[in-house]
Amino acid sequence: MLKKIISIVLLLTLTVVIIPVFPQTSQNEWIRIGIYFNDKRGKVKPLDSINIESANSLYLYYSDDKNFTYIVDLGIKEAVVSKDVYNTNGSTKYSYHIKVGRYISFTDAKRAASLIKTNENVFVGFVDGAYSIMIGNYGSQQIANDKAKTIYGAEIFTSDSAIVINDKDSKPLFLFDSKQLFLMIGPKPESQIERIKAGNRWYRGRIEFKRLTPSDMTVINVVKLEEYLYGIIRMEIDPMWNIEVVKAFAVVARTYTMSHIGKHK
């Protein structure tokens, strides 16, 4: 009987396509799994934008690959995450924003932004480790300079590695640009299992975004190891099979996953 179980598990393992696993954080149970990235086999590729959805409110975090730091509750269930570009006549080019001040928290920057009187979009950005007020989205530095003349302390910001979060009506909510930290979005933690939709598929855990200058975005699923294994088992075999078969498959899946941690840095 044992030989039969092992044979079945080995056969199933050969048919499983495991998405590359990225380095763990300091919380040992969390792993990173590439969703959209520069795949040498050409099966997937980075994206310029992606829709994100949750059954409840979306939370923003930033990550240093070891720890997760909470930023803010967006207060919405749907958002669009995209690389920061200026769209015109079907083409894209660098986007320019007016940047004002440096603040230690999102709350402080948001409060200061509410005092800005302008017809342009005003939102908060996280740039090089600090929060700032961001104003507008312009297709040239000259236009941005002209707009900034009447704003005290204004400077022009542009970057080929920035990521912007918009609501479903294309209104900018947050801009993120950092060389050491990475943007992460997750559902409001109202239960032990977090679920979030990226594109057309639901995932357990959270979604992380990395943009290597000046590429499209790499999209990563950050999930607890046990929850990832639950998903693999449900996807690859029938959980109602003989319990020994399920146990054996879980051991093989865990071993394979752990052996691939850090393989695709």
mmCIF file with all atom_site columns, C-alpha atoms in Angstrom, residues 41-235:
data_model
loop_
_atom_site.group_PDB
_atom_site.id
_atom_site.type_symbol
_atom_site.label_atom_id
_atom_site.label_alt_id
_atom_site.label_comp_id
_atom_site.label_asym_id
_atom_site.label_entity_id
_atom_site.label_seq_id
_atom_site.pdbx_PDB_ins_code
_atom_site.Cartn_x
_atom_site.Cartn_y
_atom_site.Cartn_z
_atom_site.occupancy
_atom_site.B_iso_or_equiv
_atom_site.pdbx_formal_charge
_atom_site.auth_seq_id
_atom_site.auth_comp_id
_atom_site.auth_asym_id
_atom_site.auth_atom_id
_atom_site.pdbx_PDB_model_num
ATOM 1   C CA . ARG A 1 41  ? 10.586  30.571 -20.426 1.00 0.00 ? 41  ARG A CA 1
ATOM 2   C CA . GLY A 1 42  ? 8.276   33.350 -21.570 1.00 0.00 ? 42  GLY A CA 1
ATOM 3   C CA . LYS A 1 43  ? 5.195   31.997 -19.784 1.00 0.00 ? 43  LYS A CA 1
ATOM 4   C CA . VAL A 1 44  ? 4.686   35.172 -17.753 1.00 0.00 ? 44  VAL A CA 1
ATOM 5   C CA . LYS A 1 45  ? 6.103   38.683 -17.847 1.00 0.00 ? 45  LYS A CA 1
ATOM 6   C CA . PRO A 1 46  ? 6.070   41.890 -15.766 1.00 0.00 ? 46  PRO A CA 1
ATOM 7   C CA . LEU A 1 47  ? 3.054   44.203 -16.046 1.00 0.00 ? 47  LEU A CA 1
ATOM 8   C CA . ASP A 1 48  ? 2.528   47.928 -16.516 1.00 0.00 ? 48  ASP A CA 1
ATOM 9   C CA . SER A 1 49  ? -0.684  47.818 -14.426 1.00 0.00 ? 49  SER A CA 1
ATOM 10  C CA . ILE A 1 50  ? -2.949  45.395 -12.571 1.00 0.00 ? 50  ILE A CA 1
ATOM 11  C CA . ASN A 1 51  ? -6.338  45.530 -10.839 1.00 0.00 ? 51  ASN A CA 1
ATOM 12  C CA . ILE A 1 52  ? -6.372  44.643 -7.127  1.00 0.00 ? 52  ILE A CA 1
ATOM 13  C CA . GLU A 1 53  ? -9.501  43.723 -5.200  1.00 0.00 ? 53  GLU A CA 1
ATOM 14  C CA . SER A 1 54  ? -10.488 42.533 -1.737  1.00 0.00 ? 54  SER A CA 1
ATOM 15  C CA . ALA A 1 55  ? -13.737 41.527 -0.077  1.00 0.00 ? 55  ALA A CA 1
ATOM 16  C CA . ASN A 1 56  ? -13.031 44.250 2.475   1.00 0.00 ? 56  ASN A CA 1
ATOM 17  C CA . SER A 1 57  ? -10.837 47.343 2.658   1.00 0.00 ? 57  SER A CA 1
ATOM 18  C CA . LEU A 1 58  ? -7.330  47.351 1.166   1.00 0.00 ? 58  LEU A CA 1
ATOM 19  C CA . TYR A 1 59  ? -4.330  47.948 3.448   1.00 0.00 ? 59  TYR A CA 1
ATOM 20  C CA . LEU A 1 60  ? -1.011  49.414 2.291   1.00 0.00 ? 60  LEU A CA 1
ATOM 21  C CA . TYR A 1 61  ? 2.354   48.234 3.625   1.00 0.00 ? 61  TYR A CA 1
ATOM 22  C CA . TYR A 1 62  ? 5.974   48.522 2.667   1.00 0.00 ? 62  TYR A CA 1
ATOM 23  C CA . SER A 1 63  ? 8.455   45.683 2.950   1.00 0.00 ? 63  SER A CA 1
ATOM 24  C CA . ASP A 1 64  ? 12.221  45.378 3.165   1.00 0.00 ? 64  ASP A CA 1
ATOM 25  C CA . ASP A 1 65  ? 12.089  41.639 2.327   1.00 0.00 ? 65  ASP A CA 1
ATOM 26  C CA . LYS A 1 66  ? 12.285  40.927 6.052   1.00 0.00 ? 66  LYS A CA 1
ATOM 27  C CA . ASN A 1 67  ? 9.536   42.935 7.750   1.00 0.00 ? 67  ASN A CA 1
ATOM 28  C CA . PHE A 1 68  ? 6.169   44.445 6.838   1.00 0.00 ? 68  PHE A CA 1
ATOM 29  C CA . THR A 1 69  ? 5.341   48.005 7.918   1.00 0.00 ? 69  THR A CA 1
ATOM 30  C CA . TYR A 1 70  ? 1.743   49.235 7.876   1.00 0.00 ? 70  TYR A CA 1
ATOM 31  C CA . ILE A 1 71  ? 1.109   52.510 6.000   1.00 0.00 ? 71  ILE A CA 1
ATOM 32  C CA . VAL A 1 72  ? -2.636  53.143 5.803   1.00 0.00 ? 72  VAL A CA 1
ATOM 33  C CA . ASP A 1 73  ? -6.095  51.696 5.265   1.00 0.00 ? 73  ASP A CA 1
ATOM 34  C CA . LEU A 1 74  ? -7.131  52.916 1.790   1.00 0.00 ? 74  LEU A CA 1
ATOM 35  C CA . GLY A 1 75  ? -10.792 52.562 2.700   1.00 0.00 ? 75  GLY A CA 1
ATOM 36  C CA . ILE A 1 76  ? -11.692 51.049 -0.688  1.00 0.00 ? 76  ILE A CA 1
ATOM 37  C CA . LYS A 1 77  ? -12.100 47.489 -1.979  1.00 0.00 ? 77  LYS A CA 1
ATOM 38  C CA . GLU A 1 78  ? -10.736 48.001 -5.510  1.00 0.00 ? 78  GLU A CA 1
ATOM 39  C CA . ALA A 1 79  ? -7.642  49.761 -6.820  1.00 0.00 ? 79  ALA A CA 1
ATOM 40  C CA . VAL A 1 80  ? -5.375  49.841 -9.860  1.00 0.00 ? 80  VAL A CA 1
ATOM 41  C CA . VAL A 1 81  ? -1.634  49.567 -9.324  1.00 0.00 ? 81  VAL A CA 1
ATOM 42  C CA . SER A 1 82  ? 0.536   50.754 -12.196 1.00 0.00 ? 82  SER A CA 1
ATOM 43  C CA . LYS A 1 83  ? 3.959   52.097 -13.048 1.00 0.00 ? 83  LYS A CA 1
ATOM 44  C CA . ASP A 1 84  ? 4.038   55.890 -12.865 1.00 0.00 ? 84  ASP A CA 1
ATOM 45  C CA . VAL A 1 85  ? 3.803   57.182 -16.443 1.00 0.00 ? 85  VAL A CA 1
ATOM 46  C CA . TYR A 1 86  ? 2.021   59.943 -18.339 1.00 0.00 ? 86  TYR A CA 1
ATOM 47  C CA . ASN A 1 87  ? -0.402  58.644 -20.978 1.00 0.00 ? 87  ASN A CA 1
ATOM 48  C CA . THR A 1 88  ? -1.016  60.725 -24.103 1.00 0.00 ? 88  THR A CA 1
ATOM 49  C CA . ASN A 1 89  ? -2.427  59.778 -27.501 1.00 0.00 ? 89  ASN A CA 1
ATOM 50  C CA . GLY A 1 90  ? -1.996  56.080 -26.865 1.00 0.00 ? 90  GLY A CA 1
ATOM 51  C CA . SER A 1 91  ? 1.663   56.355 -25.842 1.00 0.00 ? 91  SER A CA 1
ATOM 52  C CA . THR A 1 92  ? 3.430   56.785 -22.515 1.00 0.00 ? 92  THR A CA 1
ATOM 53  C CA . LYS A 1 93  ? 6.290   58.944 -21.301 1.00 0.00 ? 93  LYS A CA 1
ATOM 54  C CA . TYR A 1 94  ? 7.813   60.017 -18.014 1.00 0.00 ? 94  TYR A CA 1
ATOM 55  C CA . SER A 1 95  ? 5.398   61.532 -15.549 1.00 0.00 ? 95  SER A CA 1
ATOM 56  C CA . TYR A 1 96  ? 6.210   64.688 -13.586 1.00 0.00 ? 96  TYR A CA 1
ATOM 57  C CA . HIS A 1 97  ? 4.680   65.663 -10.251 1.00 0.00 ? 97  HIS A CA 1
ATOM 58  C CA . ILE A 1 98  ? 5.041   68.547 -7.847  1.00 0.00 ? 98  ILE A CA 1
ATOM 59  C CA . LYS A 1 99  ? 6.440   67.321 -4.523  1.00 0.00 ? 99  LYS A CA 1
ATOM 60  C CA . VAL A 1 100 ? 6.101   69.327 -1.301  1.00 0.00 ? 100 VAL A CA 1
ATOM 61  C CA . GLY A 1 101 ? 7.600   68.663 2.138   1.00 0.00 ? 101 GLY A CA 1
ATOM 62  C CA . ARG A 1 102 ? 8.847   65.581 3.982   1.00 0.00 ? 102 ARG A CA 1
ATOM 63  C CA . TYR A 1 103 ? 6.787   63.987 6.758   1.00 0.00 ? 103 TYR A CA 1
ATOM 64  C CA . ILE A 1 104 ? 7.379   61.068 9.095   1.00 0.00 ? 104 ILE A CA 1
ATOM 65  C CA . SER A 1 105 ? 3.934   59.518 8.673   1.00 0.00 ? 105 SER A CA 1
ATOM 66  C CA . PHE A 1 106 ? 1.197   59.125 6.083   1.00 0.00 ? 106 PHE A CA 1
ATOM 67  C CA . THR A 1 107 ? -1.239  60.804 8.477   1.00 0.00 ? 107 THR A CA 1
ATOM 68  C CA . ASP A 1 108 ? 0.901   63.930 8.778   1.00 0.00 ? 108 ASP A CA 1
ATOM 69  C CA . ALA A 1 109 ? 1.341   64.209 5.007   1.00 0.00 ? 109 ALA A CA 1
ATOM 70  C CA . LYS A 1 110 ? -2.378  63.623 4.409   1.00 0.00 ? 110 LYS A CA 1
ATOM 71  C CA . ARG A 1 111 ? -3.302  66.320 6.911   1.00 0.00 ? 111 ARG A CA 1
ATOM 72  C CA . ALA A 1 112 ? -0.938  68.807 5.261   1.00 0.00 ? 112 ALA A CA 1
ATOM 73  C CA . ALA A 1 113 ? -2.224  67.845 1.798   1.00 0.00 ? 113 ALA A CA 1
ATOM 74  C CA . SER A 1 114 ? -5.772  68.733 2.844   1.00 0.00 ? 114 SER A CA 1
ATOM 75  C CA . LEU A 1 115 ? -4.626  72.352 3.247   1.00 0.00 ? 115 LEU A CA 1
ATOM 76  C CA . ILE A 1 116 ? -3.428  72.645 -0.364  1.00 0.00 ? 116 ILE A CA 1
ATOM 77  C CA . LYS A 1 117 ? -5.801  74.746 -2.461  1.00 0.00 ? 117 LYS A CA 1
ATOM 78  C CA . THR A 1 118 ? -5.653  73.667 -6.098  1.00 0.00 ? 118 THR A CA 1
ATOM 79  C CA . ASN A 1 119 ? -7.759  72.137 -8.846  1.00 0.00 ? 119 ASN A CA 1
ATOM 80  C CA . GLU A 1 120 ? -5.105  69.465 -9.413  1.00 0.00 ? 120 GLU A CA 1
ATOM 81  C CA . ASN A 1 121 ? -5.142  66.011 -7.824  1.00 0.00 ? 121 ASN A CA 1
ATOM 82  C CA . VAL A 1 122 ? -3.420  66.104 -4.439  1.00 0.00 ? 122 VAL A CA 1
ATOM 83  C CA . PHE A 1 123 ? -2.276  62.838 -2.841  1.00 0.00 ? 123 PHE A CA 1
ATOM 84  C CA . VAL A 1 124 ? 0.446   61.378 -0.642  1.00 0.00 ? 124 VAL A CA 1
ATOM 85  C CA . GLY A 1 125 ? 3.680   59.833 -1.863  1.00 0.00 ? 125 GLY A CA 1
ATOM 86  C CA . PHE A 1 126 ? 6.407   57.803 -0.185  1.00 0.00 ? 126 PHE A CA 1
ATOM 87  C CA . VAL A 1 127 ? 9.753   58.801 -1.719  1.00 0.00 ? 127 VAL A CA 1
ATOM 88  C CA . ASP A 1 128 ? 13.177  57.746 -0.427  1.00 0.00 ? 128 ASP A CA 1
ATOM 89  C CA . GLY A 1 129 ? 11.989  56.826 3.039   1.00 0.00 ? 129 GLY A CA 1
ATOM 90  C CA . ALA A 1 130 ? 9.713   59.806 3.787   1.00 0.00 ? 130 ALA A CA 1
ATOM 91  C CA . TYR A 1 131 ? 6.161   60.891 2.999   1.00 0.00 ? 131 TYR A CA 1
ATOM 92  C CA . SER A 1 132 ? 5.478   63.930 0.813   1.00 0.00 ? 132 SER A CA 1
ATOM 93  C CA . ILE A 1 133 ? 2.560   65.797 -0.707  1.00 0.00 ? 133 ILE A CA 1
ATOM 94  C CA . MET A 1 134 ? 2.249   65.022 -4.415  1.00 0.00 ? 134 MET A CA 1
ATOM 95  C CA . ILE A 1 135 ? 0.377   67.332 -6.781  1.00 0.00 ? 135 ILE A CA 1
ATOM 96  C CA . GLY A 1 136 ? -0.741  66.710 -10.346 1.00 0.00 ? 136 GLY A CA 1
ATOM 97  C CA . ASN A 1 137 ? 0.496   64.501 -13.150 1.00 0.00 ? 137 ASN A CA 1
ATOM 98  C CA . TYR A 1 138 ? 2.226   66.317 -16.025 1.00 0.00 ? 138 TYR A CA 1
ATOM 99  C CA . GLY A 1 139 ? 3.736   65.270 -19.319 1.00 0.00 ? 139 GLY A CA 1
ATOM 100 C CA . SER A 1 140 ? 6.755   67.601 -19.204 1.00 0.00 ? 140 SER A CA 1
ATOM 101 C CA . GLN A 1 141 ? 9.035   69.214 -16.662 1.00 0.00 ? 141 GLN A CA 1
ATOM 102 C CA . GLN A 1 142 ? 8.276   72.654 -18.082 1.00 0.00 ? 142 GLN A CA 1
ATOM 103 C CA . ILE A 1 143 ? 4.539   72.295 -17.414 1.00 0.00 ? 143 ILE A CA 1
ATOM 104 C CA . ALA A 1 144 ? 5.257   71.045 -13.896 1.00 0.00 ? 144 ALA A CA 1
ATOM 105 C CA . ASN A 1 145 ? 7.634   73.969 -13.283 1.00 0.00 ? 145 ASN A CA 1
ATOM 106 C CA . ASP A 1 146 ? 4.990   76.471 -14.388 1.00 0.00 ? 146 ASP A CA 1
ATOM 107 C CA . LYS A 1 147 ? 2.416   74.895 -12.045 1.00 0.00 ? 147 LYS A CA 1
ATOM 108 C CA . ALA A 1 148 ? 4.861   74.857 -9.131  1.00 0.00 ? 148 ALA A CA 1
ATOM 109 C CA . LYS A 1 149 ? 5.745   78.560 -9.233  1.00 0.00 ? 149 LYS A CA 1
ATOM 110 C CA . THR A 1 150 ? 2.985   79.556 -6.846  1.00 0.00 ? 150 THR A CA 1
ATOM 111 C CA . ILE A 1 151 ? 3.518   76.705 -4.361  1.00 0.00 ? 151 ILE A CA 1
ATOM 112 C CA . TYR A 1 152 ? 5.956   77.352 -1.520  1.00 0.00 ? 152 TYR A CA 1
ATOM 113 C CA . GLY A 1 153 ? 8.627   74.688 -1.059  1.00 0.00 ? 153 GLY A CA 1
ATOM 114 C CA . ALA A 1 154 ? 7.695   72.872 -4.259  1.00 0.00 ? 154 ALA A CA 1
ATOM 115 C CA . GLU A 1 155 ? 10.102  70.732 -6.237  1.00 0.00 ? 155 GLU A CA 1
ATOM 116 C CA . ILE A 1 156 ? 9.622   68.592 -9.335  1.00 0.00 ? 156 ILE A CA 1
ATOM 117 C CA . PHE A 1 157 ? 9.595   64.830 -8.974  1.00 0.00 ? 157 PHE A CA 1
ATOM 118 C CA . THR A 1 158 ? 9.987   62.220 -11.701 1.00 0.00 ? 158 THR A CA 1
ATOM 119 C CA . SER A 1 159 ? 11.242  58.652 -11.521 1.00 0.00 ? 159 SER A CA 1
ATOM 120 C CA . ASP A 1 160 ? 11.455  55.614 -13.770 1.00 0.00 ? 160 ASP A CA 1
ATOM 121 C CA . SER A 1 161 ? 10.911  53.270 -10.821 1.00 0.00 ? 161 SER A CA 1
ATOM 122 C CA . ALA A 1 162 ? 7.832   54.824 -9.179  1.00 0.00 ? 162 ALA A CA 1
ATOM 123 C CA . ILE A 1 163 ? 4.535   52.971 -8.697  1.00 0.00 ? 163 ILE A CA 1
ATOM 124 C CA . VAL A 1 164 ? 1.175   54.698 -8.333  1.00 0.00 ? 164 VAL A CA 1
ATOM 125 C CA . ILE A 1 165 ? -2.109  53.463 -6.866  1.00 0.00 ? 165 ILE A CA 1
ATOM 126 C CA . ASN A 1 166 ? -5.337  54.804 -8.380  1.00 0.00 ? 166 ASN A CA 1
ATOM 127 C CA . ASP A 1 167 ? -8.938  54.180 -7.464  1.00 0.00 ? 167 ASP A CA 1
ATOM 128 C CA . LYS A 1 168 ? -11.257 52.605 -10.048 1.00 0.00 ? 168 LYS A CA 1
ATOM 129 C CA . ASP A 1 169 ? -12.044 56.103 -11.388 1.00 0.00 ? 169 ASP A CA 1
ATOM 130 C CA . SER A 1 170 ? -8.318  56.727 -12.121 1.00 0.00 ? 170 SER A CA 1
ATOM 131 C CA . LYS A 1 171 ? -7.885  59.172 -9.249  1.00 0.00 ? 171 LYS A CA 1
ATOM 132 C CA . PRO A 1 172 ? -4.364  58.890 -7.744  1.00 0.00 ? 172 PRO A CA 1
ATOM 133 C CA . LEU A 1 173 ? -4.307  57.794 -4.114  1.00 0.00 ? 173 LEU A CA 1
ATOM 134 C CA . PHE A 1 174 ? -0.669  57.038 -3.373  1.00 0.00 ? 174 PHE A CA 1
ATOM 135 C CA . LEU A 1 175 ? 2.743   57.086 -5.054  1.00 0.00 ? 175 LEU A CA 1
ATOM 136 C CA . PHE A 1 176 ? 5.621   54.848 -3.997  1.00 0.00 ? 176 PHE A CA 1
ATOM 137 C CA . ASP A 1 177 ? 9.285   55.112 -4.970  1.00 0.00 ? 177 ASP A CA 1
ATOM 138 C CA . SER A 1 178 ? 12.130  53.486 -3.077  1.00 0.00 ? 178 SER A CA 1
ATOM 139 C CA . LYS A 1 179 ? 15.344  51.660 -3.931  1.00 0.00 ? 179 LYS A CA 1
ATOM 140 C CA . GLN A 1 180 ? 15.402  49.561 -0.743  1.00 0.00 ? 180 GLN A CA 1
ATOM 141 C CA . LEU A 1 181 ? 11.721  49.084 0.127   1.00 0.00 ? 181 LEU A CA 1
ATOM 142 C CA . PHE A 1 182 ? 8.821   47.509 -1.753  1.00 0.00 ? 182 PHE A CA 1
ATOM 143 C CA . LEU A 1 183 ? 5.115   48.304 -1.936  1.00 0.00 ? 183 LEU A CA 1
ATOM 144 C CA . MET A 1 184 ? 2.666   45.725 -0.600  1.00 0.00 ? 184 MET A CA 1
ATOM 145 C CA . ILE A 1 185 ? -1.153  45.571 -0.599  1.00 0.00 ? 185 ILE A CA 1
ATOM 146 C CA . GLY A 1 186 ? -3.278  43.246 1.498   1.00 0.00 ? 186 GLY A CA 1
ATOM 147 C CA . PRO A 1 187 ? -6.873  42.879 2.625   1.00 0.00 ? 187 PRO A CA 1
ATOM 148 C CA . LYS A 1 188 ? -7.953  44.358 5.935   1.00 0.00 ? 188 LYS A CA 1
ATOM 149 C CA . PRO A 1 189 ? -7.063  41.568 8.387   1.00 0.00 ? 189 PRO A CA 1
ATOM 150 C CA . GLU A 1 190 ? -10.493 40.543 9.654   1.00 0.00 ? 190 GLU A CA 1
ATOM 151 C CA . SER A 1 191 ? -9.814  36.803 9.725   1.00 0.00 ? 191 SER A CA 1
ATOM 152 C CA . GLN A 1 192 ? -6.838  34.451 9.995   1.00 0.00 ? 192 GLN A CA 1
ATOM 153 C CA . ILE A 1 193 ? -6.835  33.786 6.237   1.00 0.00 ? 193 ILE A CA 1
ATOM 154 C CA . GLU A 1 194 ? -6.214  36.797 3.993   1.00 0.00 ? 194 GLU A CA 1
ATOM 155 C CA . ARG A 1 195 ? -7.475  36.674 0.385   1.00 0.00 ? 195 ARG A CA 1
ATOM 156 C CA . ILE A 1 196 ? -6.808  39.196 -2.346  1.00 0.00 ? 196 ILE A CA 1
ATOM 157 C CA . LYS A 1 197 ? -7.538  39.332 -6.069  1.00 0.00 ? 197 LYS A CA 1
ATOM 158 C CA . ALA A 1 198 ? -4.759  40.295 -8.482  1.00 0.00 ? 198 ALA A CA 1
ATOM 159 C CA . GLY A 1 199 ? -5.930  40.513 -12.074 1.00 0.00 ? 199 GLY A CA 1
ATOM 160 C CA . ASN A 1 200 ? -8.431  37.709 -12.641 1.00 0.00 ? 200 ASN A CA 1
ATOM 161 C CA . ARG A 1 201 ? -7.321  35.378 -9.861  1.00 0.00 ? 201 ARG A CA 1
ATOM 162 C CA . TRP A 1 202 ? -7.736  35.244 -6.097  1.00 0.00 ? 202 TRP A CA 1
ATOM 163 C CA . TYR A 1 203 ? -4.711  34.544 -3.896  1.00 0.00 ? 203 TYR A CA 1
ATOM 164 C CA . ARG A 1 204 ? -4.169  33.853 -0.244  1.00 0.00 ? 204 ARG A CA 1
ATOM 165 C CA . GLY A 1 205 ? -2.030  36.433 1.542   1.00 0.00 ? 205 GLY A CA 1
ATOM 166 C CA . ARG A 1 206 ? -0.864  39.760 0.112   1.00 0.00 ? 206 ARG A CA 1
ATOM 167 C CA . ILE A 1 207 ? 0.515   41.189 -3.120  1.00 0.00 ? 207 ILE A CA 1
ATOM 168 C CA . GLU A 1 208 ? 3.923   42.851 -3.366  1.00 0.00 ? 208 GLU A CA 1
ATOM 169 C CA . PHE A 1 209 ? 5.214   45.031 -6.211  1.00 0.00 ? 209 PHE A CA 1
ATOM 170 C CA . LYS A 1 210 ? 8.797   45.554 -7.316  1.00 0.00 ? 210 LYS A CA 1
ATOM 171 C CA . ARG A 1 211 ? 9.818   47.807 -10.180 1.00 0.00 ? 211 ARG A CA 1
ATOM 172 C CA . LEU A 1 212 ? 13.410  47.557 -11.308 1.00 0.00 ? 212 LEU A CA 1
ATOM 173 C CA . THR A 1 213 ? 14.499  50.708 -13.150 1.00 0.00 ? 213 THR A CA 1
ATOM 174 C CA . PRO A 1 214 ? 13.002  51.305 -15.691 1.00 0.00 ? 214 PRO A CA 1
ATOM 175 C CA . SER A 1 215 ? 11.059  48.064 -16.143 1.00 0.00 ? 215 SER A CA 1
ATOM 176 C CA . ASP A 1 216 ? 7.442   47.085 -15.756 1.00 0.00 ? 216 ASP A CA 1
ATOM 177 C CA . MET A 1 217 ? 6.284   45.782 -12.364 1.00 0.00 ? 217 MET A CA 1
ATOM 178 C CA . THR A 1 218 ? 7.153   42.408 -10.916 1.00 0.00 ? 218 THR A CA 1
ATOM 179 C CA . VAL A 1 219 ? 4.093   41.150 -9.017  1.00 0.00 ? 219 VAL A CA 1
ATOM 180 C CA . ILE A 1 220 ? 4.615   38.738 -6.109  1.00 0.00 ? 220 ILE A CA 1
ATOM 181 C CA . ASN A 1 221 ? 2.261   36.790 -3.864  1.00 0.00 ? 221 ASN A CA 1
ATOM 182 C CA . VAL A 1 222 ? 3.417   36.988 -0.217  1.00 0.00 ? 222 VAL A CA 1
ATOM 183 C CA . VAL A 1 223 ? 1.727   34.178 1.660   1.00 0.00 ? 223 VAL A CA 1
ATOM 184 C CA . LYS A 1 224 ? 2.141   32.035 4.743   1.00 0.00 ? 224 LYS A CA 1
ATOM 185 C CA . LEU A 1 225 ? 3.722   28.697 3.906   1.00 0.00 ? 225 LEU A CA 1
ATOM 186 C CA . GLU A 1 226 ? 0.881   26.611 5.352   1.00 0.00 ? 226 GLU A CA 1
ATOM 187 C CA . GLU A 1 227 ? -1.742  28.551 3.393   1.00 0.00 ? 227 GLU A CA 1
ATOM 188 C CA . TYR A 1 228 ? 0.270   28.142 0.193   1.00 0.00 ? 228 TYR A CA 1
ATOM 189 C CA . LEU A 1 229 ? 0.389   24.381 0.760   1.00 0.00 ? 229 LEU A CA 1
ATOM 190 C CA . TYR A 1 230 ? -3.386  24.294 1.376   1.00 0.00 ? 230 TYR A CA 1
ATOM 191 C CA . GLY A 1 231 ? -3.866  25.904 -2.032  1.00 0.00 ? 231 GLY A CA 1
ATOM 192 C CA . ILE A 1 232 ? -1.467  23.502 -3.759  1.00 0.00 ? 232 ILE A CA 1
ATOM 193 C CA . ILE A 1 233 ? -3.214  20.458 -2.275  1.00 0.00 ? 233 ILE A CA 1
ATOM 194 C CA . ARG A 1 234 ? -6.677  21.690 -3.276  1.00 0.00 ? 234 ARG A CA 1
ATOM 195 C CA . MET A 1 235 ? -5.473  22.544 -6.781  1.00 0.00 ? 235 MET A CA 1
#
